[in-house]
Amino acid sequence: MIVFPRILLCALFIIKVTISYKERAGKIESKCKEYVKYACDNPPASATSTSKTPPKLDGIINGVTTSLEMLPHMAFVKLFRKVDRESEGIWVKDCSGTLISDNFILSAAHCSHDVVRDDPGIFGQVKLGSASKSFMDRTGALYEVIEMYVHPNYSPTDQQNRNDVLLLKLHRKVKFSPYTRPICLNTEFPNNLRKAIVSGWGEDENGNFPEYLKSASVYIDDEIVKLKCNVALESRSFNSTTEICGGHPIDITGTSTGDSGGPMQIPMNTGCPNTYEQICISARGSKDFKSPMKVNIFTKVELHLPWIESIVWPDE
């Protein structure tokens, strides 16, 4: 029997993981190319020089109302939840999410906490193709959530190893359009990322929940924001390896309740209308909009690609 030295075994393991990652990234990037090609071949009917330009990262304060033409991957998510452990009644948990394939939504695992799992095949509903979250509004299309996949290592309490990732399978395939198409998933976190765009239907600075989609910019590589994030890091409020901390150096801007599961995204330099890459999932943050220390925490997408791919594209 041949006994391999431990250092050689470690080296073989690293090589195997590296190869696996490259293969995985290749599959994800292949899907991204499909989505970008669709965007190029199917621009919005009202496409103008403005609609072809991603939202500006400067000057977006407290969020601005945003059309689905600009962010066609956005999904409004309603999940059924128990009122309490004793009650048989249910209520609806609102979150945000992104379309990542023709029948899967990416969101945050904490949105699924206490979801009624014995419901016969229906876990919630998703609205796509509309900036309005109202189910009474006739724009867009509604889809039922028939399967829900919570990351196997998700922990609602462990701030250091939270794995706050959720996949929702829809009851039918989504028909793509200029207002409804998937976002690309990030395979390697960009170096020296200064700012990114966040979006969702969450609580605004006045404590209200707007009907229409909003977006805003958050800063990552900013000295004041870094100081705020270092305070959060020292208190072990997040894991800097698996998560990103962001905020605004001056203004009260960021994500809140209802934005959970939505994307942190950056525009892609494709030359085609409104193409984005999702780098993170909105996870949590301070609820106090008046707090000068308000920052938001986002789950890195790239670290969860193996699990995402195994569910969404198992045979490709």
mmCIF file of C-alpha atoms in Angstrom:
data_model
loop_
_atom_site.group_PDB
_atom_site.id
_atom_site.type_symbol
_atom_site.label_atom_id
_atom_site.label_comp_id
_atom_site.label_asym_id
_atom_site.label_seq_id
_atom_site.Cartn_x
_atom_site.Cartn_y
_atom_site.Cartn_z
ATOM 1 C CA MET A 1 0.000 0.000 0.000
ATOM 2 C CA ILE A 2 1.312 3.430 -0.976
ATOM 3 C CA VAL A 3 1.148 6.043 1.763
ATOM 4 C CA PHE A 4 1.089 9.626 0.515
ATOM 5 C CA PRO A 5 2.739 12.277 2.660
ATOM 6 C CA ARG A 6 0.210 14.625 4.270
ATOM 7 C CA ILE A 7 1.571 17.643 2.394
ATOM 8 C CA LEU A 8 1.031 15.826 -0.921
ATOM 9 C CA LEU A 9 -2.539 14.945 0.007
ATOM 10 C CA CYS A 10 -3.196 18.592 0.858
ATOM 11 C CA ALA A 11 -1.701 19.668 -2.463
ATOM 12 C CA LEU A 12 -3.901 17.191 -4.361
ATOM 13 C CA PHE A 13 -6.953 18.442 -2.494
ATOM 14 C CA ILE A 14 -6.157 22.066 -3.339
ATOM 15 C CA ILE A 15 -5.658 21.155 -7.018
ATOM 16 C CA LYS A 16 -8.990 19.294 -7.037
ATOM 17 C CA VAL A 17 -10.839 22.225 -5.460
ATOM 18 C CA THR A 18 -9.200 24.665 -7.877
ATOM 19 C CA ILE A 19 -10.182 22.580 -10.900
ATOM 20 C CA SER A 20 -13.697 22.174 -9.524
ATOM 21 C CA TYR A 21 -13.987 25.925 -9.028
ATOM 22 C CA LYS A 22 -12.827 26.657 -12.581
ATOM 23 C CA GLU A 23 -15.353 24.172 -13.988
ATOM 24 C CA ARG A 24 -18.085 25.659 -11.831
ATOM 25 C CA ALA A 25 -17.196 29.201 -12.819
ATOM 26 C CA GLY A 26 -17.257 28.118 -16.440
ATOM 27 C CA LYS A 27 -20.836 26.906 -16.141
ATOM 28 C CA ILE A 28 -21.985 30.048 -14.353
ATOM 29 C CA GLU A 29 -20.191 32.240 -16.868
ATOM 30 C CA SER A 30 -21.796 30.288 -19.711
ATOM 31 C CA LYS A 31 -25.227 31.087 -18.299
ATOM 32 C CA CYS A 32 -24.210 34.713 -17.939
ATOM 33 C CA LYS A 33 -23.266 34.853 -21.611
ATOM 34 C CA GLU A 34 -26.720 33.517 -22.498
ATOM 35 C CA TYR A 35 -28.412 36.200 -20.407
ATOM 36 C CA VAL A 36 -26.252 38.988 -21.805
ATOM 37 C CA LYS A 37 -26.906 37.810 -25.365
ATOM 38 C CA TYR A 38 -30.627 37.897 -24.674
ATOM 39 C CA ALA A 39 -30.305 41.444 -23.342
ATOM 40 C CA CYS A 40 -28.401 42.491 -26.447
ATOM 41 C CA ASP A 41 -30.892 40.860 -28.816
ATOM 42 C CA ASN A 42 -33.990 42.063 -26.932
ATOM 43 C CA PRO A 43 -33.611 45.671 -25.798
ATOM 44 C CA PRO A 44 -36.616 47.410 -24.201
ATOM 45 C CA ALA A 45 -39.029 48.923 -26.714
ATOM 46 C CA SER A 46 -38.527 52.286 -25.046
ATOM 47 C CA ALA A 47 -34.736 51.924 -24.958
ATOM 48 C CA THR A 48 -33.032 55.299 -25.019
ATOM 49 C CA SER A 49 -29.579 56.502 -24.149
ATOM 50 C CA THR A 50 -30.890 56.869 -20.582
ATOM 51 C CA SER A 51 -32.316 53.358 -20.305
ATOM 52 C CA LYS A 52 -29.115 51.894 -21.708
ATOM 53 C CA THR A 53 -27.136 53.541 -18.933
ATOM 54 C CA PRO A 54 -27.125 51.909 -15.479
ATOM 55 C CA PRO A 55 -28.335 53.982 -12.500
ATOM 56 C CA LYS A 56 -25.690 56.500 -11.513
ATOM 57 C CA LEU A 57 -23.862 55.589 -8.338
ATOM 58 C CA ASP A 58 -23.481 59.213 -7.284
ATOM 59 C CA GLY A 59 -26.305 61.265 -5.860
ATOM 60 C CA ILE A 60 -28.796 58.460 -5.064
ATOM 61 C CA ILE A 61 -29.994 59.469 -1.603
ATOM 62 C CA ASN A 62 -32.399 57.329 0.446
ATOM 63 C CA GLY A 63 -33.278 55.384 -2.675
ATOM 64 C CA VAL A 64 -34.923 56.392 -5.939
ATOM 65 C CA THR A 65 -37.902 54.771 -7.635
ATOM 66 C CA THR A 66 -36.556 52.436 -10.325
ATOM 67 C CA SER A 67 -38.215 50.803 -13.328
ATOM 68 C CA LEU A 68 -37.990 47.101 -14.138
ATOM 69 C CA GLU A 69 -36.499 48.158 -17.453
ATOM 70 C CA MET A 70 -33.423 49.177 -15.454
ATOM 71 C CA LEU A 71 -33.370 46.126 -13.166
ATOM 72 C CA PRO A 72 -35.281 43.354 -15.005
ATOM 73 C CA HIS A 73 -34.004 40.628 -12.682
ATOM 74 C CA MET A 74 -35.765 41.956 -9.569
ATOM 75 C CA ALA A 75 -38.356 39.724 -7.875
ATOM 76 C CA PHE A 76 -40.842 40.596 -5.150
ATOM 77 C CA VAL A 77 -41.224 37.626 -2.790
ATOM 78 C CA LYS A 78 -44.080 36.731 -0.423
ATOM 79 C CA LEU A 79 -43.575 33.699 1.824
ATOM 80 C CA PHE A 80 -46.219 32.183 4.090
ATOM 81 C CA ARG A 81 -45.334 32.205 7.785
ATOM 82 C CA LYS A 82 -46.944 31.260 11.092
ATOM 83 C CA VAL A 83 -48.166 34.092 13.281
ATOM 84 C CA ASP A 84 -46.618 32.292 16.260
ATOM 85 C CA ARG A 85 -45.846 28.743 17.327
ATOM 86 C CA GLU A 86 -49.250 28.220 18.918
ATOM 87 C CA SER A 87 -51.298 29.749 16.151
ATOM 88 C CA GLU A 88 -52.588 27.828 13.148
ATOM 89 C CA GLY A 89 -52.933 31.034 11.181
ATOM 90 C CA ILE A 90 -50.358 32.314 8.721
ATOM 91 C CA TRP A 91 -49.159 35.687 7.618
ATOM 92 C CA VAL A 92 -46.976 36.815 4.758
ATOM 93 C CA LYS A 93 -43.276 37.642 4.962
ATOM 94 C CA ASP A 94 -42.180 40.140 2.314
ATOM 95 C CA CYS A 95 -38.661 39.996 0.898
ATOM 96 C CA SER A 96 -36.806 40.839 -2.285
ATOM 97 C CA GLY A 97 -34.943 38.496 -4.599
ATOM 98 C CA THR A 98 -33.432 38.016 -8.027
ATOM 99 C CA LEU A 99 -34.269 35.824 -10.987
ATOM 100 C CA ILE A 100 -31.174 33.710 -11.711
ATOM 101 C CA SER A 101 -32.589 31.148 -14.175
ATOM 102 C CA ASP A 102 -35.849 30.388 -15.959
ATOM 103 C CA ASN A 103 -37.407 28.952 -12.786
ATOM 104 C CA PHE A 104 -35.321 29.901 -9.720
ATOM 105 C CA ILE A 105 -35.200 32.938 -7.452
ATOM 106 C CA LEU A 106 -32.200 33.737 -5.249
ATOM 107 C CA SER A 107 -32.963 35.322 -1.862
ATOM 108 C CA ALA A 108 -31.952 35.237 1.832
ATOM 109 C CA ALA A 109 -32.472 32.191 4.057
ATOM 110 C CA HIS A 110 -33.715 34.234 7.016
ATOM 111 C CA CYS A 111 -36.758 35.154 4.896
ATOM 112 C CA SER A 112 -37.853 31.515 5.213
ATOM 113 C CA HIS A 113 -37.656 31.374 9.011
ATOM 114 C CA ASP A 114 -40.751 29.618 10.415
ATOM 115 C CA VAL A 115 -42.258 29.133 6.966
ATOM 116 C CA VAL A 116 -45.215 26.749 7.028
ATOM 117 C CA ARG A 117 -43.570 23.658 5.582
ATOM 118 C CA ASP A 118 -46.610 21.373 5.626
ATOM 119 C CA ASP A 119 -48.493 23.437 3.063
ATOM 120 C CA PRO A 120 -49.357 21.172 0.100
ATOM 121 C CA GLY A 121 -46.749 22.256 -2.385
ATOM 122 C CA ILE A 122 -47.039 26.037 -2.044
ATOM 123 C CA PHE A 123 -44.549 28.037 0.020
ATOM 124 C CA GLY A 124 -45.286 31.491 -1.327
ATOM 125 C CA GLN A 125 -45.592 33.654 -4.400
ATOM 126 C CA VAL A 126 -43.222 35.723 -6.520
ATOM 127 C CA LYS A 127 -43.978 38.708 -8.736
ATOM 128 C CA LEU A 128 -41.732 39.380 -11.727
ATOM 129 C CA GLY A 129 -41.724 41.943 -14.494
ATOM 130 C CA SER A 130 -43.234 44.822 -12.533
ATOM 131 C CA ALA A 131 -41.847 47.646 -10.419
ATOM 132 C CA SER A 132 -45.069 47.478 -8.376
ATOM 133 C CA LYS A 133 -45.202 44.873 -5.622
ATOM 134 C CA SER A 134 -49.004 45.006 -5.440
ATOM 135 C CA PHE A 135 -50.634 41.725 -6.416
ATOM 136 C CA MET A 136 -53.711 43.757 -7.408
ATOM 137 C CA ASP A 137 -51.640 45.599 -9.996
ATOM 138 C CA ARG A 138 -52.030 43.848 -13.342
ATOM 139 C CA THR A 139 -48.496 44.527 -14.543
ATOM 140 C CA GLY A 140 -45.962 41.724 -14.434
ATOM 141 C CA ALA A 141 -46.651 38.050 -13.724
ATOM 142 C CA LEU A 142 -47.215 35.959 -10.589
ATOM 143 C CA TYR A 143 -45.544 32.630 -9.875
ATOM 144 C CA GLU A 144 -46.065 30.116 -7.088
ATOM 145 C CA VAL A 145 -43.138 28.846 -5.036
ATOM 146 C CA ILE A 146 -43.365 25.045 -5.086
ATOM 147 C CA GLU A 147 -39.965 24.171 -3.617
ATOM 148 C CA MET A 148 -37.796 26.005 -1.142
ATOM 149 C CA TYR A 149 -34.102 25.291 -0.587
ATOM 150 C CA VAL A 150 -32.503 26.752 2.531
ATOM 151 C CA HIS A 151 -28.708 26.554 2.563
ATOM 152 C CA PRO A 152 -27.866 23.374 4.541
ATOM 153 C CA ASN A 153 -25.439 25.279 6.771
ATOM 154 C CA TYR A 154 -27.678 28.264 7.397
ATOM 155 C CA SER A 155 -27.680 29.480 10.995
ATOM 156 C CA PRO A 156 -30.076 32.222 12.143
ATOM 157 C CA THR A 157 -27.919 32.933 15.198
ATOM 158 C CA ASP A 158 -24.283 32.371 14.221
ATOM 159 C CA GLN A 159 -23.099 35.727 12.888
ATOM 160 C CA GLN A 160 -19.759 34.242 11.842
ATOM 161 C CA ASN A 161 -21.094 31.320 9.815
ATOM 162 C CA ARG A 162 -24.548 32.398 8.751
ATOM 163 C CA ASN A 163 -24.774 31.112 5.135
ATOM 164 C CA ASP A 164 -27.854 33.261 4.604
ATOM 165 C CA VAL A 165 -28.829 31.934 1.164
ATOM 166 C CA LEU A 166 -32.207 30.737 -0.135
ATOM 167 C CA LEU A 167 -33.389 29.303 -3.457
ATOM 168 C CA LEU A 168 -37.033 29.301 -4.511
ATOM 169 C CA LYS A 169 -38.280 27.092 -7.341
ATOM 170 C CA LEU A 170 -41.207 28.431 -9.347
ATOM 171 C CA HIS A 171 -44.165 26.355 -10.537
ATOM 172 C CA ARG A 172 -43.558 27.174 -14.182
ATOM 173 C CA LYS A 173 -40.738 28.469 -16.345
ATOM 174 C CA VAL A 174 -40.389 32.209 -16.756
ATOM 175 C CA LYS A 175 -40.785 33.655 -20.214
ATOM 176 C CA PHE A 176 -37.959 36.145 -20.642
ATOM 177 C CA SER A 177 -38.568 39.669 -21.854
ATOM 178 C CA PRO A 178 -36.722 43.012 -21.717
ATOM 179 C CA TYR A 179 -38.455 43.492 -18.342
ATOM 180 C CA THR A 180 -37.989 39.978 -16.961
ATOM 181 C CA ARG A 181 -34.653 38.224 -17.354
ATOM 182 C CA PRO A 182 -32.000 36.700 -15.086
ATOM 183 C CA ILE A 183 -29.013 38.455 -13.580
ATOM 184 C CA CYS A 184 -25.459 37.126 -13.876
ATOM 185 C CA LEU A 185 -23.863 35.653 -10.752
ATOM 186 C CA ASN A 186 -20.436 36.815 -9.647
ATOM 187 C CA THR A 187 -17.689 34.179 -9.742
ATOM 188 C CA GLU A 188 -14.869 36.299 -8.323
ATOM 189 C CA PHE A 189 -15.389 39.263 -6.028
ATOM 190 C CA PRO A 190 -14.054 42.415 -7.730
ATOM 191 C CA ASN A 191 -10.903 43.975 -6.300
ATOM 192 C CA ASN A 192 -11.063 47.486 -4.865
ATOM 193 C CA LEU A 193 -14.837 47.707 -5.238
ATOM 194 C CA ARG A 194 -15.788 51.246 -4.244
ATOM 195 C CA LYS A 195 -19.548 51.359 -4.730
ATOM 196 C CA ALA A 196 -22.414 49.116 -5.746
ATOM 197 C CA ILE A 197 -26.172 49.305 -6.307
ATOM 198 C CA VAL A 198 -28.741 47.796 -3.948
ATOM 199 C CA SER A 199 -32.443 47.472 -4.718
ATOM 200 C CA GLY A 200 -35.675 46.219 -3.186
ATOM 201 C CA TRP A 201 -39.133 46.984 -1.847
ATOM 202 C CA GLY A 202 -38.065 47.504 1.754
ATOM 203 C CA GLU A 203 -38.768 50.095 4.422
ATOM 204 C CA ASP A 204 -37.819 53.675 3.568
ATOM 205 C CA GLU A 205 -36.316 56.417 5.744
ATOM 206 C CA ASN A 206 -39.798 57.395 6.971
ATOM 207 C CA GLY A 207 -40.720 53.909 8.139
ATOM 208 C CA ASN A 208 -43.044 53.329 5.183
ATOM 209 C CA PHE A 209 -43.037 50.416 2.757
ATOM 210 C CA PRO A 210 -43.256 51.816 -0.781
ATOM 211 C CA GLU A 211 -45.253 50.036 -3.455
ATOM 212 C CA TYR A 212 -42.639 50.612 -6.115
ATOM 213 C CA LEU A 213 -39.087 49.298 -6.463
ATOM 214 C CA LYS A 214 -36.292 51.532 -5.218
ATOM 215 C CA SER A 215 -32.532 51.474 -5.632
ATOM 216 C CA ALA A 216 -29.631 53.215 -3.943
ATOM 217 C CA SER A 217 -25.849 53.155 -3.842
ATOM 218 C CA VAL A 218 -23.764 51.817 -0.991
ATOM 219 C CA TYR A 219 -20.085 52.495 -0.457
ATOM 220 C CA ILE A 220 -17.573 49.767 0.381
ATOM 221 C CA ASP A 221 -14.139 51.251 -0.259
ATOM 222 C CA ASP A 222 -14.619 54.534 1.623
ATOM 223 C CA GLU A 223 -12.624 55.571 4.688
ATOM 224 C CA ILE A 224 -15.615 56.668 6.790
ATOM 225 C CA VAL A 225 -17.622 53.570 5.863
ATOM 226 C CA LYS A 226 -14.598 51.396 6.655
ATOM 227 C CA LEU A 227 -14.412 52.931 10.147
ATOM 228 C CA LYS A 228 -18.093 52.108 10.697
ATOM 229 C CA CYS A 229 -17.606 48.589 9.396
ATOM 230 C CA ASN A 230 -14.558 48.052 11.598
ATOM 231 C CA VAL A 231 -16.745 48.770 14.628
ATOM 232 C CA ALA A 232 -19.189 46.112 13.406
ATOM 233 C CA LEU A 233 -16.310 43.717 12.723
ATOM 234 C CA GLU A 234 -14.839 44.196 16.210
ATOM 235 C CA SER A 235 -18.226 43.392 17.716
ATOM 236 C CA ARG A 236 -18.258 40.192 15.628
ATOM 237 C CA SER A 237 -21.408 41.354 13.834
ATOM 238 C CA PHE A 238 -20.291 39.789 10.581
ATOM 239 C CA ASN A 239 -17.678 37.571 8.953
ATOM 240 C CA SER A 240 -15.419 39.601 6.657
ATOM 241 C CA THR A 241 -14.468 36.463 4.714
ATOM 242 C CA THR A 242 -17.990 35.446 3.713
ATOM 243 C CA GLU A 243 -19.751 38.808 3.966
ATOM 244 C CA ILE A 244 -19.337 42.431 2.885
ATOM 245 C CA CYS A 245 -20.098 45.508 4.953
ATOM 246 C CA GLY A 246 -21.287 48.684 3.223
ATOM 247 C CA GLY A 247 -23.036 51.966 3.872
ATOM 248 C CA HIS A 248 -22.865 55.675 3.157
ATOM 249 C CA PRO A 249 -20.234 58.053 4.575
ATOM 250 C CA ILE A 250 -22.664 60.956 5.067
ATOM 251 C CA ASP A 251 -26.249 60.219 4.112
ATOM 252 C CA ILE A 252 -28.703 57.825 5.712
ATOM 253 C CA THR A 253 -28.812 55.362 2.840
ATOM 254 C CA GLY A 254 -28.972 51.586 2.696
ATOM 255 C CA THR A 255 -31.181 48.520 3.008
ATOM 256 C CA SER A 256 -33.773 47.689 5.638
ATOM 257 C CA THR A 257 -36.689 45.351 6.431
ATOM 258 C CA GLY A 258 -38.186 44.069 3.185
ATOM 259 C CA ASP A 259 -34.976 44.486 1.217
ATOM 260 C CA SER A 260 -33.646 41.176 2.557
ATOM 261 C CA GLY A 261 -32.705 38.784 -0.219
ATOM 262 C CA GLY A 262 -32.291 41.560 -2.753
ATOM 263 C CA PRO A 263 -29.069 42.036 -4.692
ATOM 264 C CA MET A 264 -25.934 44.057 -4.330
ATOM 265 C CA GLN A 265 -25.092 44.464 -8.001
ATOM 266 C CA ILE A 266 -22.678 46.187 -10.318
ATOM 267 C CA PRO A 267 -23.215 47.127 -13.978
ATOM 268 C CA MET A 268 -21.427 45.034 -16.579
ATOM 269 C CA ASN A 269 -19.486 46.607 -19.406
ATOM 270 C CA THR A 270 -21.308 44.735 -22.184
ATOM 271 C CA GLY A 271 -22.596 47.610 -24.306
ATOM 272 C CA CYS A 272 -26.120 46.175 -23.960
ATOM 273 C CA PRO A 273 -29.058 47.597 -21.992
ATOM 274 C CA ASN A 274 -29.117 47.098 -18.241
ATOM 275 C CA THR A 275 -26.855 44.085 -17.718
ATOM 276 C CA TYR A 276 -25.692 43.438 -14.162
ATOM 277 C CA GLU A 277 -23.650 41.052 -12.078
ATOM 278 C CA GLN A 278 -24.886 40.127 -8.603
ATOM 279 C CA ILE A 279 -22.018 40.076 -6.133
ATOM 280 C CA CYS A 280 -23.939 39.800 -2.847
ATOM 281 C CA ILE A 281 -27.318 39.136 -1.213
ATOM 282 C CA SER A 282 -28.797 41.671 1.201
ATOM 283 C CA ALA A 283 -28.632 40.098 4.659
ATOM 284 C CA ARG A 284 -29.065 42.502 7.578
ATOM 285 C CA GLY A 285 -28.243 45.884 9.060
ATOM 286 C CA SER A 286 -29.205 48.526 11.545
ATOM 287 C CA LYS A 287 -32.923 49.337 11.681
ATOM 288 C CA ASP A 288 -32.207 52.795 13.055
ATOM 289 C CA PHE A 289 -32.090 55.108 10.050
ATOM 290 C CA LYS A 290 -31.012 57.991 12.282
ATOM 291 C CA SER A 291 -27.947 56.153 13.560
ATOM 292 C CA PRO A 292 -24.637 57.561 12.243
ATOM 293 C CA MET A 293 -23.220 54.056 12.602
ATOM 294 C CA LYS A 294 -25.748 52.460 10.249
ATOM 295 C CA VAL A 295 -24.147 49.890 7.970
ATOM 296 C CA ASN A 296 -25.501 46.923 6.058
ATOM 297 C CA ILE A 297 -24.198 43.374 5.761
ATOM 298 C CA PHE A 298 -24.309 41.407 2.505
ATOM 299 C CA THR A 299 -23.637 37.713 1.814
ATOM 300 C CA LYS A 300 -21.040 37.044 -0.886
ATOM 301 C CA VAL A 301 -22.498 35.085 -3.795
ATOM 302 C CA GLU A 302 -19.283 33.529 -5.135
ATOM 303 C CA LEU A 303 -18.701 31.374 -2.051
ATOM 304 C CA HIS A 304 -22.072 29.665 -2.451
ATOM 305 C CA LEU A 305 -21.904 28.888 -6.166
ATOM 306 C CA PRO A 306 -21.330 25.107 -5.728
ATOM 307 C CA TRP A 307 -24.536 24.746 -3.718
ATOM 308 C CA ILE A 308 -26.523 27.093 -5.973
ATOM 309 C CA GLU A 309 -25.414 25.258 -9.078
ATOM 310 C CA SER A 310 -26.212 21.832 -7.601
ATOM 311 C CA ILE A 311 -29.845 22.925 -7.130
ATOM 312 C CA VAL A 312 -30.464 25.195 -10.120
ATOM 313 C CA TRP A 313 -28.372 23.494 -12.829
ATOM 314 C CA PRO A 314 -27.738 19.941 -11.558
ATOM 315 C CA ASP A 315 -27.508 18.266 -14.969
ATOM 316 C CA GLU A 316 -25.701 20.907 -16.979
#
